[in-house]
Amino acid sequence: MLYNSTQDKTAVVSAAQAISQGISKDGGLFVPQEIPHYSEADFKSLLQEDYKGRAKKVFSDFLTDFTAEEIDDCVTKAYTAQKFGGDNPAPMTYTSLNGKSLNILELWHGPTCAFKDMALQILPHLLTKSLKKTCDGKDAVILVATSGDTGKAALEGFKDVEHTKIIVFYPVNGVSPMQKHQMNTQEGANVKVCAIEGNFDDAQTGVKKIFTTTEVSDKLEENNMLFSSANSINWGRLLPQIVYYISAYCDMVNDGKIAFGDKINVVVPTGNFGNILASYYASLMGLPVNKFICASNANNVLTDFIKTGVYDKNRQFYTTISPSMDILVSSNLERLLYMICGNDDTVVRDWMTALKTEGKYEVSDDVKAVVTEKFYGGFCDDTRTKATIQKLYAEKNYLCDTHTAVAVNVYEQYVDATGDNTPAVIASTASPYKFSKAVLEAVAPDAELPASEFEIVDKLNALTGVDVPAPLAGLKDKTSRFSDVIKADEMQDYVLGALSIK
Ligand SMILES: *Cc1c(COP(=O)(O)O)cnc(C)c1O
């Protein structure tokens, strides 16, 4: 199977090249040229498999330049019971709220307690094998822009991985204290973490710019290095996310929650549009999805886009209690639009150019019609997010994080507006303890708020009895290694300095 750029169809690469490079030189994203389709028999056989078996099947159908042994090796090393706290790294929890069933897909049992681990525990294995196939002997420099969770998950995945170096940029005031502490205490000889004065979009734009600046990539080339990406612009990030939607469906069938062949809805708290796009790919492969419910926080650029067909990032940026979704440029939307407009690279390039120059584009009526038919967009502000956490905890004793609460709230809005009772899989993307302050304020509004992050964690734990994930509890005693803060326009210089090739 081959891949090409969304902005230049003639930029054709293998899977290994797509993963090594991360992004196409023209600035477009790599997409598969065909999508495998699973028959009823295929799905039936996946019902019998465990998570790793399901992952191997999906990976082997997309990564046709990898051998079965290579895929086996990647999957086996990534999804260990030790790293994910059990044999199923993505277990379902069934609960309900106000009479609405909530089928919660818990994606945060990995080493950094956010769903990013599902992809970033396997990406380093995919990448080192890809590098070997495409440019043996070179070192990959992973540049990451993060709104909090990707950074830590990527650091943890890539720490001390041979032939890789990783540099993470995060918005100085845009991540939770726990996220900051997780990143700044990161161990490993090949890692670097730096804050930037700006928001996530500034960090992402900066990284994309470094990637596509020829003079920088030439410099790396001279030094036997190349850039790669661990953001969801990398196909190697998206592919692992397809697996858990298929796996969730199989689990729900096996658990007797749905009958084989039943349709489901999918609800995803969305930022960069990677997670929800993965569910869309799963549906193109044959997974019976009725509606994709795209949940945003106050940064509701996607809600408006799904309603109007106009993507307009010229608006107030809000810092919210669900910081991993504080994003105004959702990069992976580009992949969706490419597919929906019939693989028209010219039109996608025009829209993305307009986004860059005017901060805005409008899709054609045909494309808009498909988007509104398949997707529902909704949003939820911080007050309602907290109310949702409180209600779910009070009614069902289920403690969810702020991002998951946005999804639950938007799902309620959707059912109230449409009456659609199709069983819905709700992606739960982080442990509540990553956002302890907001979660504590939600469940105990009158409680006194302790000064330090770890006291807040302890208080939330004492109050709810919900276990603190071991990787977060263990951070308490770690010392900070990184404290750099720079301006967004200093990122390029910083990278060259960090690599000692200025
Ligand atoms: C990254 C992240 C999201 C957003 O996911 P996208 O794939 O960027 O849409 C939502 N919730 C949490 C906790 C995250 O870390």
CSV table of C-alpha atoms in Angstrom, one decimal, residues 27-213:
chain,number,residue,atom,x,y,z
A,27,GLY,CA,3.4,20.7,3.8
A,28,GLY,CA,0.6,18.2,3.2
A,29,LEU,CA,-0.1,15.1,5.3
A,30,PHE,CA,0.3,11.5,4.1
A,31,VAL,CA,-2.8,9.5,3.5
A,32,PRO,CA,-3.2,5.9,2.4
A,33,GLN,CA,-4.1,5.5,-1.3
A,34,GLU,CA,-6.6,2.8,-0.6
A,35,ILE,CA,-8.3,1.6,2.5
A,36,PRO,CA,-8.7,-2.1,3.3
A,37,HIS,CA,-12.2,-3.2,3.6
A,38,TYR,CA,-13.2,-5.9,6.2
A,39,SER,CA,-15.9,-8.4,5.4
A,40,GLU,CA,-18.3,-9.8,8.0
A,41,ALA,CA,-16.0,-12.8,8.2
A,42,ASP,CA,-13.0,-10.6,9.0
A,43,PHE,CA,-14.9,-8.8,11.8
A,44,LYS,CA,-16.1,-12.2,13.1
A,45,SER,CA,-12.6,-13.5,13.3
A,46,LEU,CA,-11.5,-10.3,15.1
A,47,LEU,CA,-14.1,-11.0,17.8
A,48,GLN,CA,-12.0,-14.0,18.8
A,49,GLU,CA,-8.8,-12.1,19.0
A,50,ASP,CA,-7.4,-10.1,21.9
A,51,TYR,CA,-6.3,-6.5,21.5
A,52,LYS,CA,-2.9,-7.4,20.2
A,53,GLY,CA,-4.3,-9.8,17.7
A,54,ARG,CA,-6.7,-7.1,16.4
A,55,ALA,CA,-3.8,-4.6,16.3
A,56,LYS,CA,-1.7,-7.0,14.3
A,57,LYS,CA,-4.4,-7.5,11.7
A,58,VAL,CA,-5.0,-3.8,11.2
A,59,PHE,CA,-1.3,-2.9,11.1
A,60,SER,CA,-0.5,-5.6,8.6
A,61,ASP,CA,-3.2,-4.4,6.2
A,62,PHE,CA,-1.9,-0.8,6.2
A,63,LEU,CA,1.9,-1.4,6.6
A,64,THR,CA,2.4,-3.7,3.7
A,65,ASP,CA,6.1,-3.0,3.6
A,66,PHE,CA,6.6,-4.4,7.1
A,67,THR,CA,7.0,-8.2,7.6
A,68,ALA,CA,4.6,-10.1,9.9
A,69,GLU,CA,7.6,-10.6,12.3
A,70,GLU,CA,8.2,-6.8,12.4
A,71,ILE,CA,4.6,-6.0,13.2
A,72,ASP,CA,4.4,-8.8,15.7
A,73,ASP,CA,7.5,-7.3,17.4
A,74,CYS,CA,6.1,-3.8,17.5
A,75,VAL,CA,2.7,-4.8,18.9
A,76,THR,CA,4.1,-7.2,21.4
A,77,LYS,CA,6.6,-4.7,22.8
A,78,ALA,CA,4.1,-1.8,22.9
A,79,TYR,CA,0.9,-3.2,24.5
A,80,THR,CA,2.3,-5.1,27.5
A,81,ALA,CA,0.1,-5.8,30.5
A,82,GLN,CA,2.8,-4.1,32.6
A,83,LYS,CA,2.6,-0.8,30.7
A,84,PHE,CA,-1.2,-0.8,30.4
A,85,GLY,CA,-2.2,-2.3,33.7
A,86,GLY,CA,-3.8,-5.3,32.1
A,87,ASP,CA,-4.2,-7.5,29.0
A,88,ASN,CA,-6.7,-5.1,27.4
A,89,PRO,CA,-5.0,-1.7,27.0
A,90,ALA,CA,-8.3,-0.1,26.0
A,91,PRO,CA,-11.1,-1.5,28.2
A,92,MET,CA,-14.7,-0.6,28.1
A,93,THR,CA,-16.7,0.7,31.2
A,94,TYR,CA,-20.5,0.7,31.0
A,95,THR,CA,-22.4,3.2,33.0
A,96,SER,CA,-25.3,5.7,32.4
A,97,LEU,CA,-26.3,9.3,33.1
A,98,ASN,CA,-29.9,10.6,33.2
A,99,GLY,CA,-31.1,7.4,31.6
A,100,LYS,CA,-28.6,7.6,28.7
A,101,SER,CA,-26.2,4.6,28.4
A,102,LEU,CA,-22.6,5.6,28.4
A,103,ASN,CA,-20.2,3.1,26.8
A,104,ILE,CA,-16.9,4.5,27.9
A,105,LEU,CA,-13.8,3.4,26.1
A,106,GLU,CA,-11.0,4.1,28.6
A,107,LEU,CA,-7.9,5.0,26.7
A,108,TRP,CA,-5.7,6.2,29.5
A,109,HIS,CA,-4.3,3.1,31.2
A,110,GLY,CA,-0.9,3.6,29.7
A,111,PRO,CA,2.3,5.0,31.2
A,112,THR,CA,1.4,8.7,31.0
A,113,CYS,CA,-2.3,8.3,31.7
A,114,ALA,CA,-3.7,9.8,28.5
A,115,PHE,CA,-4.9,8.2,25.3
A,116,LYS,CA,-1.8,9.4,23.4
A,117,ASP,CA,0.0,6.4,24.9
A,118,MET,CA,-2.1,4.1,22.7
A,119,ALA,CA,-0.1,5.4,19.7
A,120,LEU,CA,3.1,6.7,21.3
A,121,GLN,CA,4.0,3.4,22.9
A,122,ILE,CA,4.1,1.8,19.5
A,123,LEU,CA,5.3,4.7,17.3
A,124,PRO,CA,9.0,4.5,18.3
A,125,HIS,CA,9.1,0.8,17.3
A,126,LEU,CA,7.4,1.6,14.0
A,127,LEU,CA,9.7,4.5,13.4
A,128,THR,CA,13.0,2.7,14.2
A,129,LYS,CA,12.0,-0.1,11.8
A,130,SER,CA,10.9,2.5,9.2
A,131,LEU,CA,14.2,4.3,9.4
A,132,LYS,CA,16.1,1.1,8.9
A,133,LYS,CA,14.1,0.4,5.8
A,134,THR,CA,14.3,3.9,4.3
A,135,CYS,CA,17.5,5.6,5.5
A,136,ASP,CA,19.6,3.2,7.5
A,137,GLY,CA,22.2,4.8,9.7
A,138,LYS,CA,20.4,8.2,10.1
A,139,ASP,CA,19.2,9.6,13.4
A,140,ALA,CA,15.6,10.8,13.6
A,141,VAL,CA,15.0,14.1,15.4
A,142,ILE,CA,11.4,14.1,16.7
A,143,LEU,CA,10.0,17.6,17.1
A,144,VAL,CA,6.8,17.8,19.1
A,145,ALA,CA,4.4,20.6,19.7
A,146,THR,CA,2.1,19.7,22.5
A,147,SER,CA,-1.0,21.0,24.3
A,148,GLY,CA,0.2,18.8,27.2
A,149,ASP,CA,-0.5,15.1,26.7
A,150,THR,CA,1.3,14.3,23.5
A,151,GLY,CA,4.6,15.8,24.9
A,152,LYS,CA,4.8,13.5,27.8
A,153,ALA,CA,3.6,10.4,25.9
A,154,ALA,CA,6.1,11.0,23.2
A,155,LEU,CA,8.9,11.6,25.7
A,156,GLU,CA,8.1,8.4,27.5
A,157,GLY,CA,7.8,6.5,24.2
A,158,PHE,CA,11.1,7.8,22.7
A,159,LYS,CA,13.3,8.0,25.8
A,160,ASP,CA,16.6,6.3,25.2
A,161,VAL,CA,15.4,4.8,21.9
A,162,GLU,CA,18.5,4.3,19.7
A,163,HIS,CA,18.9,6.6,16.7
A,164,THR,CA,16.3,9.1,18.0
A,165,LYS,CA,16.4,12.5,19.7
A,166,ILE,CA,13.3,14.2,20.9
A,167,ILE,CA,12.5,17.9,21.5
A,168,VAL,CA,9.2,18.9,23.0
A,169,PHE,CA,7.6,22.4,22.9
A,170,TYR,CA,4.7,23.3,25.0
A,171,PRO,CA,2.8,26.6,25.6
A,172,VAL,CA,4.1,28.0,28.9
A,173,ASN,CA,0.7,28.8,30.3
A,174,GLY,CA,-1.3,26.2,28.4
A,175,VAL,CA,-0.8,23.0,30.2
A,176,SER,CA,-1.9,21.6,33.6
A,177,PRO,CA,0.6,21.6,36.5
A,178,MET,CA,0.6,17.8,36.4
A,179,GLN,CA,1.3,17.8,32.7
A,180,LYS,CA,4.1,20.3,33.1
A,181,HIS,CA,5.6,18.3,36.0
A,182,GLN,CA,5.3,15.1,33.9
A,183,MET,CA,7.3,16.7,31.1
A,184,ASN,CA,9.9,18.6,33.1
A,185,THR,CA,10.9,15.5,35.1
A,186,GLN,CA,11.3,13.3,32.1
A,187,GLU,CA,14.3,11.0,32.2
A,188,GLY,CA,16.4,9.9,29.2
A,189,ALA,CA,19.6,11.1,27.6
A,190,ASN,CA,18.0,11.9,24.2
A,191,VAL,CA,15.2,14.2,25.5
A,192,LYS,CA,14.7,18.0,25.7
A,193,VAL,CA,11.7,20.0,26.9
A,194,CYS,CA,11.1,23.7,26.3
A,195,ALA,CA,8.2,26.0,27.0
A,196,ILE,CA,7.3,28.7,24.5
A,197,GLU,CA,5.6,32.1,25.1
A,198,GLY,CA,2.4,31.5,23.1
A,199,ASN,CA,-0.4,29.0,22.7
A,200,PHE,CA,-0.5,25.5,21.2
A,201,ASP,CA,-1.1,26.8,17.7
A,202,ASP,CA,2.0,29.0,17.9
A,203,ALA,CA,4.0,25.9,19.0
A,204,GLN,CA,2.5,23.8,16.2
A,205,THR,CA,3.0,26.4,13.6
A,206,GLY,CA,6.6,26.8,14.7
A,207,VAL,CA,7.3,23.1,14.4
A,208,LYS,CA,5.6,22.8,11.0
A,209,LYS,CA,7.8,25.8,9.8
A,210,ILE,CA,11.0,24.2,11.0
A,211,PHE,CA,10.0,20.9,9.3
A,212,THR,CA,9.5,22.7,5.9
A,213,THR,CA,12.4,25.1,6.0
